[in-house]
Amino acid sequence: LKSNFLATVSHELRTPLTSIIGYSEMLESGIAGELQGEQLEFVQTIRTKGDHLLALITSLLDLSKLEQGTLKLKLEPLDARAMLEDVAKTLGPTASKKNVRLEVKVDAELPEVEVDPVRMRQILWNLSENAVKFTPPSGTVHLGATATELEDDDGGGLGAVLMSTPRRAIAFTIRDTGIGMPRDELPKIFDAFYQIDGS
C-alpha cells in the first residue's frame, strides 16, 4: 500500500512540475520577451530547482527498489564546491528570512570521487535544511568539504587495517549553532521518519 501510494503521489506531482519546468525553459529562451539581469537569473533558478524537484520525485518511485536492495546508483564525478554552493544558494532565502548566516568552505584540492549526484544532493540538502530550521536568528550554518582517507576494513580486525591501503575520499560536514541533539538520541538518527520531538 505504501509503495502504491508513493508511486501514485509521485506521478501526480510530476505532471504539474513538468509544466513549471517547461514554461520556465520557454521564459529562459526569451520566447515571451528578453529577460534582463536578475529576471533571467531567477527564471534559471526556478528551472534548476524544478529539475532538482523532479529528480527527487522520481527517486520516490525508486523506493520499492531500495527496499528490495536492487537500487542502482548512477555515479558521476563530483564537484563538491559546486554542489555545496548550489545547496547554499537554494537555502539562501530561507536562511535570510531567519537571519541565519550560511558559510561554505571547501578545501582547495580535493580528490576525484564519483557519487550519485541526486542522492548526494538529497543528503546534503536534508542535513542543511534541518540545520537552518533548528538554528536561532543570528546563528551560523557551515557547509564544508575536506580531503580525507578511508581505511578498507574487511572485518579482519586491527591487523587487516594495518595492512590495508587507504582510499582518498571527501568528508562533508554540516555544522550549525542550533539546539543540537541529546547524546542518547544519536543512535536513532538513521531510523526512517524518526523525530525526537514532533512539536
XYZ file of N, CA and C in Angstrom:
597
model
N 0.833 -1.205 0.000
C 0.000 0.000 0.000
C 0.872 1.261 0.000
N 1.925 1.236 0.826
C 2.807 2.402 0.909
C 3.466 2.672 -0.439
N 3.988 1.613 -1.064
C 4.665 1.774 -2.353
C 3.702 2.271 -3.420
N 2.473 1.725 -3.432
C 1.466 2.174 -4.397
C 1.091 3.635 -4.170
N 0.968 4.014 -2.891
C 0.637 5.397 -2.553
C 1.726 6.349 -3.050
N 2.997 6.008 -2.758
C 4.109 6.861 -3.178
C 4.179 6.967 -4.698
N 3.957 5.839 -5.381
C 4.006 5.854 -6.840
C 2.909 6.753 -7.417
N 1.700 6.670 -6.834
C 0.580 7.492 -7.317
C 0.842 8.972 -7.059
N 1.249 9.301 -5.826
C 1.516 10.698 -5.474
C 2.638 11.262 -6.342
N 3.705 10.475 -6.518
C 4.837 10.926 -7.326
C 4.404 11.223 -8.754
N 3.574 10.349 -9.299
C 3.090 10.544 -10.669
C 2.250 11.817 -10.765
N 1.368 12.033 -9.791
C 0.500 13.210 -9.805
C 1.310 14.501 -9.641
N 2.364 14.468 -8.826
C 3.205 15.653 -8.632
C 4.028 15.962 -9.875
N 4.413 14.907 -10.582
C 5.284 15.086 -11.727
C 4.591 15.862 -12.855
N 3.278 15.693 -13.002
C 2.554 16.321 -14.107
C 2.604 17.860 -14.043
N 2.187 18.507 -12.926
C 2.283 19.980 -12.895
C 3.728 20.470 -12.888
N 4.623 19.693 -12.300
C 6.018 20.119 -12.241
C 6.637 20.163 -13.633
N 6.248 19.225 -14.478
C 6.751 19.223 -15.859
C 6.337 20.515 -16.574
N 5.121 20.989 -16.306
C 4.662 22.256 -16.898
C 5.480 23.433 -16.373
N 5.741 23.438 -15.067
C 6.544 24.521 -14.466
C 7.915 24.580 -15.127
N 8.543 23.420 -15.280
C 9.871 23.364 -15.901
C 9.789 23.823 -17.351
N 8.754 23.347 -18.068
C 8.596 23.720 -19.477
C 8.427 25.216 -19.678
N 7.556 25.827 -18.881
C 7.327 27.263 -19.014
C 8.555 28.074 -18.598
N 9.271 27.622 -17.575
C 10.483 28.347 -17.168
C 11.552 28.252 -18.251
N 11.618 27.108 -18.949
C 12.563 26.968 -20.065
C 12.192 27.917 -21.206
N 10.884 28.064 -21.477
C 10.440 28.990 -22.532
C 10.774 30.434 -22.155
N 10.544 30.800 -20.889
C 10.894 32.148 -20.440
C 12.394 32.393 -20.568
N 13.181 31.370 -20.168
C 14.639 31.489 -20.217
C 15.138 31.678 -21.647
N 14.449 31.034 -22.601
C 14.866 31.138 -24.007
C 14.467 32.469 -24.640
N 13.647 33.268 -23.936
C 13.243 34.582 -24.446
C 12.018 34.551 -25.320
N 11.275 33.444 -25.306
C 10.101 33.296 -26.175
C 9.003 34.309 -25.840
N 8.959 34.792 -24.584
C 7.947 35.774 -24.173
C 8.577 37.154 -23.983
N 9.714 37.359 -24.595
C 10.431 38.625 -24.440
C 11.746 38.403 -23.711
N 12.730 39.192 -24.068
C 14.067 39.006 -23.493
C 14.092 39.397 -22.020
N 14.702 38.537 -21.205
C 14.829 38.808 -19.777
C 16.166 39.468 -19.496
N 16.184 40.315 -18.474
C 17.395 41.055 -18.137
C 17.899 40.689 -16.743
N 19.184 40.625 -16.591
C 19.850 40.506 -15.291
C 19.221 39.537 -14.327
N 18.658 40.077 -13.234
C 18.086 39.259 -12.167
C 16.867 38.472 -12.635
N 16.113 39.024 -13.591
C 14.955 38.300 -14.118
C 15.409 36.949 -14.679
N 16.444 36.975 -15.507
C 16.955 35.752 -16.120
C 17.510 34.814 -15.053
N 18.216 35.389 -14.081
C 18.800 34.574 -13.001
C 17.707 33.872 -12.197
N 16.614 34.588 -11.907
C 15.517 33.999 -11.134
C 14.837 32.874 -11.913
N 14.621 33.085 -13.210
C 13.979 32.053 -14.032
C 14.889 30.824 -14.139
N 16.193 31.052 -14.266
C 17.140 29.929 -14.318
C 17.122 29.147 -13.007
N 16.994 29.861 -11.883
C 16.918 29.198 -10.578
C 15.639 28.371 -10.475
N 14.510 28.922 -10.960
C 13.247 28.173 -10.956
C 13.405 26.882 -11.752
N 14.011 26.980 -12.937
C 14.171 25.792 -13.775
C 15.091 24.774 -13.121
N 16.220 25.249 -12.582
C 17.189 24.346 -11.942
C 16.565 23.627 -10.761
N 15.850 24.382 -9.927
C 15.232 23.772 -8.750
C 14.059 22.873 -9.152
N 13.397 23.227 -10.241
C 12.349 22.357 -10.769
C 12.917 21.023 -11.214
N 14.068 21.084 -11.894
C 14.748 19.846 -12.310
C 15.141 19.011 -11.098
N 15.628 19.706 -10.053
C 16.029 19.014 -8.827
C 14.822 18.343 -8.169
N 13.708 19.076 -8.100
C 12.492 18.522 -7.500
C 11.977 17.329 -8.311
N 12.069 17.435 -9.622
C 11.640 16.330 -10.475
C 12.489 15.088 -10.216
N 13.791 15.300 -10.022
C 14.684 14.171 -9.722
C 14.325 13.541 -8.381
N 13.960 14.379 -7.391
C 13.571 13.856 -6.082
C 12.267 13.064 -6.170
N 11.320 13.592 -6.934
C 10.042 12.885 -7.109
C 10.280 11.546 -7.794
N 11.136 11.565 -8.803
C 11.471 10.321 -9.498
C 12.108 9.330 -8.529
N 12.914 9.845 -7.604
C 13.584 8.952 -6.650
C 12.585 8.285 -5.698
N 11.425 8.933 -5.471
C 10.393 8.297 -4.652
C 9.912 7.006 -5.308
N 9.894 7.025 -6.628
C 9.462 5.835 -7.362
C 10.473 4.694 -7.209
N 11.688 5.048 -6.806
C 12.727 4.020 -6.612
C 12.662 3.400 -5.218
N 11.700 3.843 -4.388
C 11.651 3.366 -3.001
C 11.515 1.853 -2.921
N 10.668 1.287 -3.776
C 10.491 -0.168 -3.729
C 11.784 -0.883 -4.103
N 12.520 -0.308 -5.069
C 13.814 -0.906 -5.438
C 14.782 -0.835 -4.259
N 14.732 0.292 -3.540
C 15.609 0.467 -2.391
C 15.288 -0.560 -1.314
N 13.996 -0.754 -1.060
C 13.578 -1.718 -0.042
C 13.963 -3.143 -0.426
N 14.005 -3.425 -1.730
C 14.365 -4.766 -2.196
C 15.876 -4.923 -2.367
N 16.614 -3.815 -2.179
C 18.073 -3.885 -2.324
C 18.531 -3.950 -3.765
N 17.697 -3.493 -4.698
C 18.060 -3.566 -6.117
C 18.287 -2.195 -6.745
N 18.307 -1.136 -5.919
C 18.516 0.209 -6.451
C 19.957 0.375 -6.909
N 20.133 0.876 -8.130
C 21.478 1.098 -8.665
C 21.810 2.587 -8.626
N 22.988 2.910 -8.126
C 23.437 4.300 -8.095
C 23.997 4.684 -9.460
N 23.730 5.926 -9.880
C 24.276 6.437 -11.139
C 25.453 7.344 -10.787
N 26.655 6.800 -10.873
C 27.845 7.513 -10.411
C 28.378 8.474 -11.462
N 28.738 9.675 -10.979
C 29.351 10.699 -11.828
C 30.451 11.386 -11.026
N 31.456 11.966 -11.705
C 32.489 12.734 -10.983
C 31.839 13.859 -10.185
N 32.336 14.084 -8.984
C 31.731 15.059 -8.073
C 32.492 16.374 -8.065
N 31.772 17.473 -8.214
C 32.304 18.810 -7.984
C 31.739 19.254 -6.640
N 32.499 18.992 -5.564
C 31.996 19.222 -4.204
C 31.659 20.690 -3.964
N 32.519 21.592 -4.450
C 32.267 23.021 -4.234
C 30.959 23.445 -4.907
N 30.772 23.054 -6.165
C 29.555 23.439 -6.895
C 28.312 22.888 -6.205
N 28.418 21.649 -5.702
C 27.256 21.042 -5.063
C 26.892 21.770 -3.767
N 27.891 22.075 -2.938
C 27.622 22.773 -1.677
C 27.128 24.194 -1.932
N 27.711 24.862 -2.929
C 27.265 26.220 -3.241
C 25.826 26.212 -3.769
N 25.457 25.160 -4.511
C 24.097 25.025 -5.011
C 23.120 24.832 -3.849
N 23.503 23.984 -2.881
C 22.665 23.762 -1.702
C 22.505 25.075 -0.928
N 23.616 25.804 -0.749
C 23.579 27.075 -0.014
C 22.714 28.106 -0.745
N 22.806 28.124 -2.065
C 22.004 29.078 -2.857
C 20.516 28.768 -2.721
N 20.192 27.467 -2.747
C 18.793 27.058 -2.614
C 18.251 27.429 -1.239
N 19.087 27.265 -0.212
C 18.671 27.555 1.160
C 18.743 29.044 1.495
N 19.392 29.824 0.616
C 19.635 31.242 0.879
C 18.415 32.019 1.335
N 17.295 31.976 0.591
C 16.116 32.753 1.009
C 15.589 32.360 2.387
N 15.556 31.055 2.689
C 15.075 30.591 3.993
C 15.994 31.075 5.105
N 17.305 30.941 4.888
C 18.282 31.373 5.896
C 18.201 32.887 6.100
N 18.042 33.618 5.003
C 17.969 35.075 5.082
C 16.764 35.526 5.902
N 15.607 34.873 5.693
C 14.405 35.217 6.457
C 14.618 35.006 7.946
N 15.397 33.959 8.298
C 15.634 33.660 9.711
C 16.844 34.403 10.270
N 17.520 35.194 9.397
C 18.753 35.872 9.789
C 19.821 34.860 10.239
N 19.920 33.764 9.492
C 20.947 32.743 9.735
C 21.979 32.861 8.625
N 23.250 32.921 9.025
C 24.331 33.073 8.049
C 24.764 31.712 7.524
N 24.918 31.593 6.201
C 25.403 30.362 5.581
C 26.851 30.543 5.173
N 27.690 29.582 5.537
C 29.103 29.602 5.146
C 29.409 28.343 4.348
N 30.170 28.492 3.268
C 30.642 27.339 2.505
C 32.158 27.392 2.483
N 32.780 26.325 2.954
C 34.242 26.266 2.954
C 34.680 24.912 2.417
N 35.436 24.948 1.324
C 35.861 23.727 0.650
C 37.371 23.750 0.484
N 38.036 22.636 0.785
C 39.480 22.537 0.581
C 39.833 22.886 -0.860
N 40.986 23.534 -1.032
C 41.422 23.927 -2.372
C 41.619 22.712 -3.272
N 42.188 21.648 -2.713
C 42.417 20.443 -3.510
C 41.671 19.269 -2.889
N 40.774 18.707 -3.662
C 40.003 17.545 -3.212
C 40.258 16.385 -4.173
N 40.220 15.155 -3.670
C 40.407 14.009 -4.564
C 39.232 13.857 -5.521
N 39.470 13.193 -6.621
C 38.387 12.908 -7.558
C 37.605 11.705 -7.040
N 36.313 11.891 -6.815
C 35.452 10.790 -6.382
C 34.203 10.795 -7.239
N 33.522 9.650 -7.304
C 32.277 9.550 -8.040
C 31.139 9.275 -7.059
N 30.039 9.981 -7.248
C 28.851 9.801 -6.403
C 27.620 9.832 -7.298
N 26.481 9.438 -6.742
C 25.205 9.645 -7.409
C 24.781 11.070 -7.046
N 24.803 12.014 -8.002
C 24.567 13.428 -7.653
C 23.189 13.697 -7.058
N 22.164 12.980 -7.517
C 20.812 13.191 -6.980
C 20.771 12.792 -5.512
N 21.310 11.604 -5.188
C 21.296 11.116 -3.805
C 22.180 11.993 -2.903
N 23.338 12.391 -3.426
C 24.266 13.197 -2.622
C 23.654 14.562 -2.304
N 23.055 15.175 -3.318
C 22.423 16.479 -3.105
C 21.267 16.347 -2.118
N 20.537 15.240 -2.199
C 19.421 14.973 -1.286
C 19.909 14.925 0.161
N 21.000 14.209 0.390
C 21.568 14.075 1.737
C 22.008 15.436 2.262
N 22.791 16.159 1.452
C 23.321 17.455 1.886
C 22.188 18.461 2.101
N 21.178 18.432 1.233
C 20.038 19.341 1.370
C 19.277 19.055 2.659
N 18.977 17.782 2.925
C 18.211 17.423 4.126
C 18.937 17.866 5.391
N 20.228 17.586 5.458
C 21.006 17.972 6.642
C 21.080 19.494 6.783
N 21.305 20.184 5.674
C 21.441 21.644 5.706
C 20.121 22.321 6.048
N 19.027 21.792 5.484
C 17.707 22.360 5.770
C 17.381 22.222 7.255
N 17.680 21.056 7.831
C 17.460 20.859 9.272
C 18.333 21.797 10.088
N 19.569 21.994 9.635
C 20.487 22.882 10.360
C 19.925 24.301 10.412
N 19.431 24.787 9.276
C 18.853 26.140 9.235
C 17.585 26.194 10.091
N 16.766 25.153 9.977
C 15.489 25.104 10.697
C 15.677 25.199 12.205
N 16.718 24.545 12.726
C 16.907 24.480 14.174
C 18.010 25.409 14.694
N 18.412 26.374 13.856
C 19.394 27.372 14.288
C 18.669 28.685 14.565
N 18.875 29.272 15.726
C 18.161 30.520 16.056
C 18.689 31.700 15.246
N 17.924 32.811 15.186
C 18.386 34.008 14.469
C 19.776 34.427 14.919
N 20.541 34.975 13.974
C 21.935 35.402 14.167
C 22.887 34.220 14.307
N 22.389 33.004 14.078
C 23.256 31.827 14.119
C 23.940 31.604 12.784
N 24.733 30.532 12.733
C 25.505 30.222 11.532
C 25.380 28.750 11.183
N 25.250 28.471 9.895
C 25.295 27.108 9.386
C 26.488 27.013 8.448
N 27.363 26.061 8.724
C 28.599 25.891 7.961
C 28.509 24.621 7.122
N 28.728 24.752 5.818
C 28.775 23.613 4.906
C 30.219 23.458 4.442
N 30.798 22.286 4.668
C 32.207 22.121 4.331
C 32.524 20.802 3.646
N 33.652 20.790 2.945
C 34.161 19.563 2.325
C 35.678 19.565 2.458
N 36.207 18.483 3.014
C 37.656 18.373 3.197
C 38.149 17.038 2.656
N 39.414 17.012 2.278
C 40.033 15.764 1.813
C 40.314 14.869 3.008
N 40.076 13.586 2.848
C 40.344 12.630 3.920
C 40.692 11.281 3.303
N 40.847 10.277 4.146
C 41.138 8.932 3.668
C 40.238 7.934 4.373
N 39.853 6.892 3.662
C 39.059 5.809 4.225
C 39.917 4.560 4.288
N 39.808 3.839 5.392
C 40.502 2.559 5.505
C 39.580 1.458 5.004
N 40.112 0.585 4.158
C 39.345 -0.582 3.722
C 39.438 -1.635 4.801
N 38.351 -1.803 5.571
C 38.325 -2.795 6.646
C 37.401 -3.934 6.245
N 37.992 -5.104 6.015
C 37.179 -6.251 5.597
C 36.713 -7.076 6.788
N 36.807 -6.492 7.992
C 36.351 -7.202 9.177
C 37.429 -8.062 9.803
N 38.649 -7.923 9.303
C 39.733 -8.765 9.797
C 40.425 -8.232 11.034
N 39.914 -7.160 11.588
C 40.495 -6.641 12.829
C 41.645 -5.688 12.564
N 42.396 -5.377 13.632
C 43.461 -4.382 13.577
C 44.535 -4.744 12.564
N 44.882 -6.022 12.492
C 45.919 -6.449 11.545
C 45.530 -6.131 10.121
N 44.264 -6.363 9.791
C 43.782 -6.089 8.437
C 43.839 -4.602 8.143
N 43.513 -3.775 9.149
C 43.547 -2.326 8.968
C 44.979 -1.861 8.724
N 45.925 -2.434 9.467
C 47.327 -2.040 9.305
C 47.854 -2.394 7.920
N 47.315 -3.456 7.321
C 47.776 -3.901 6.015
C 46.980 -3.260 4.874
N 45.899 -2.566 5.194
C 45.023 -2.042 4.142
C 45.605 -0.787 3.511
N 45.131 -0.493 2.307
C 45.546 0.710 1.589
C 44.454 1.758 1.741
N 44.811 2.930 2.300
C 43.784 3.964 2.467
C 43.310 4.479 1.104
N 42.014 4.773 1.001
C 41.458 5.358 -0.215
C 41.193 6.831 0.034
N 41.549 7.648 -0.937
C 41.284 9.082 -0.812
C 39.777 9.308 -0.916
N 39.276 10.240 -0.117
C 37.834 10.480 -0.054
C 37.571 11.944 0.299
N 36.294 12.292 0.296
C 35.875 13.635 0.694
C 34.953 13.504 1.903
N 35.235 14.277 2.944
C 34.372 14.310 4.123
C 33.534 15.590 4.068
N 32.216 15.426 4.053
C 31.306 16.572 4.095
C 30.913 16.830 5.537
N 30.820 18.094 5.916
C 30.365 18.452 7.257
C 29.272 19.523 7.148
N 28.219 19.334 7.914
C 27.183 20.357 8.073
C 27.163 20.664 9.566
N 27.580 21.864 9.922
C 27.693 22.232 11.337
C 26.853 23.487 11.587
N 26.167 23.511 12.723
C 25.334 24.681 12.999
C 25.471 25.099 14.459
N 24.908 26.260 14.763
C 24.932 26.781 16.134
C 23.546 26.647 16.756
N 22.836 25.585 16.345
C 21.476 25.353 16.808
C 21.407 24.585 18.110
N 20.244 23.984 18.361
C 19.965 23.381 19.664
C 20.631 22.028 19.865
N 21.062 21.383 18.780
C 21.741 20.089 18.928
C 20.778 18.971 19.291
N 21.362 17.796 19.600
C 20.567 16.613 19.958
C 21.119 15.984 21.222
N 20.252 15.427 22.068
C 20.750 14.686 23.235
C 21.565 13.469 22.761
N 22.665 13.176 23.450
C 23.538 12.076 23.047
C 22.812 10.734 22.987
N 21.856 10.519 23.904
C 21.180 9.222 23.917
C 20.223 9.044 22.732
N 19.980 10.132 21.973
C 19.127 10.033 20.787
C 19.937 9.743 19.519
N 21.245 9.943 19.582
C 22.077 9.805 18.384
C 21.981 8.436 17.705
N 21.895 7.324 18.462
C 21.793 6.027 17.767
C 20.548 5.890 16.888
N 19.552 6.758 17.079
C 18.288 6.622 16.341
C 18.220 7.503 15.093
N 19.285 8.260 14.811
C 19.177 9.262 13.737
C 18.977 8.657 12.357
N 19.327 7.389 12.169
C 19.135 6.782 10.853
C 17.846 5.964 10.766
N 17.024 5.989 11.822
C 15.729 5.321 11.755
C 14.814 6.115 10.818
N 14.129 5.418 9.924
C 13.261 6.083 8.945
C 12.174 6.899 9.641
N 12.048 8.162 9.235
C 10.994 9.077 9.693
C 11.026 9.339 11.207
N 12.156 9.035 11.866
C 12.240 9.260 13.299
C 12.399 10.738 13.604
N 11.685 11.200 14.618
C 11.799 12.588 15.064
C 11.791 12.582 16.587
N 12.715 13.325 17.191
C 12.796 13.328 18.654
C 11.546 13.924 19.265
N 11.154 15.083 18.720
C 10.026 15.811 19.289
C 9.154 16.317 18.163
N 7.980 15.773 18.059
C 7.081 16.121 16.960
C 6.697 17.592 16.926
N 6.841 18.308 18.028
C 6.444 19.711 18.059
C 7.438 20.589 17.302
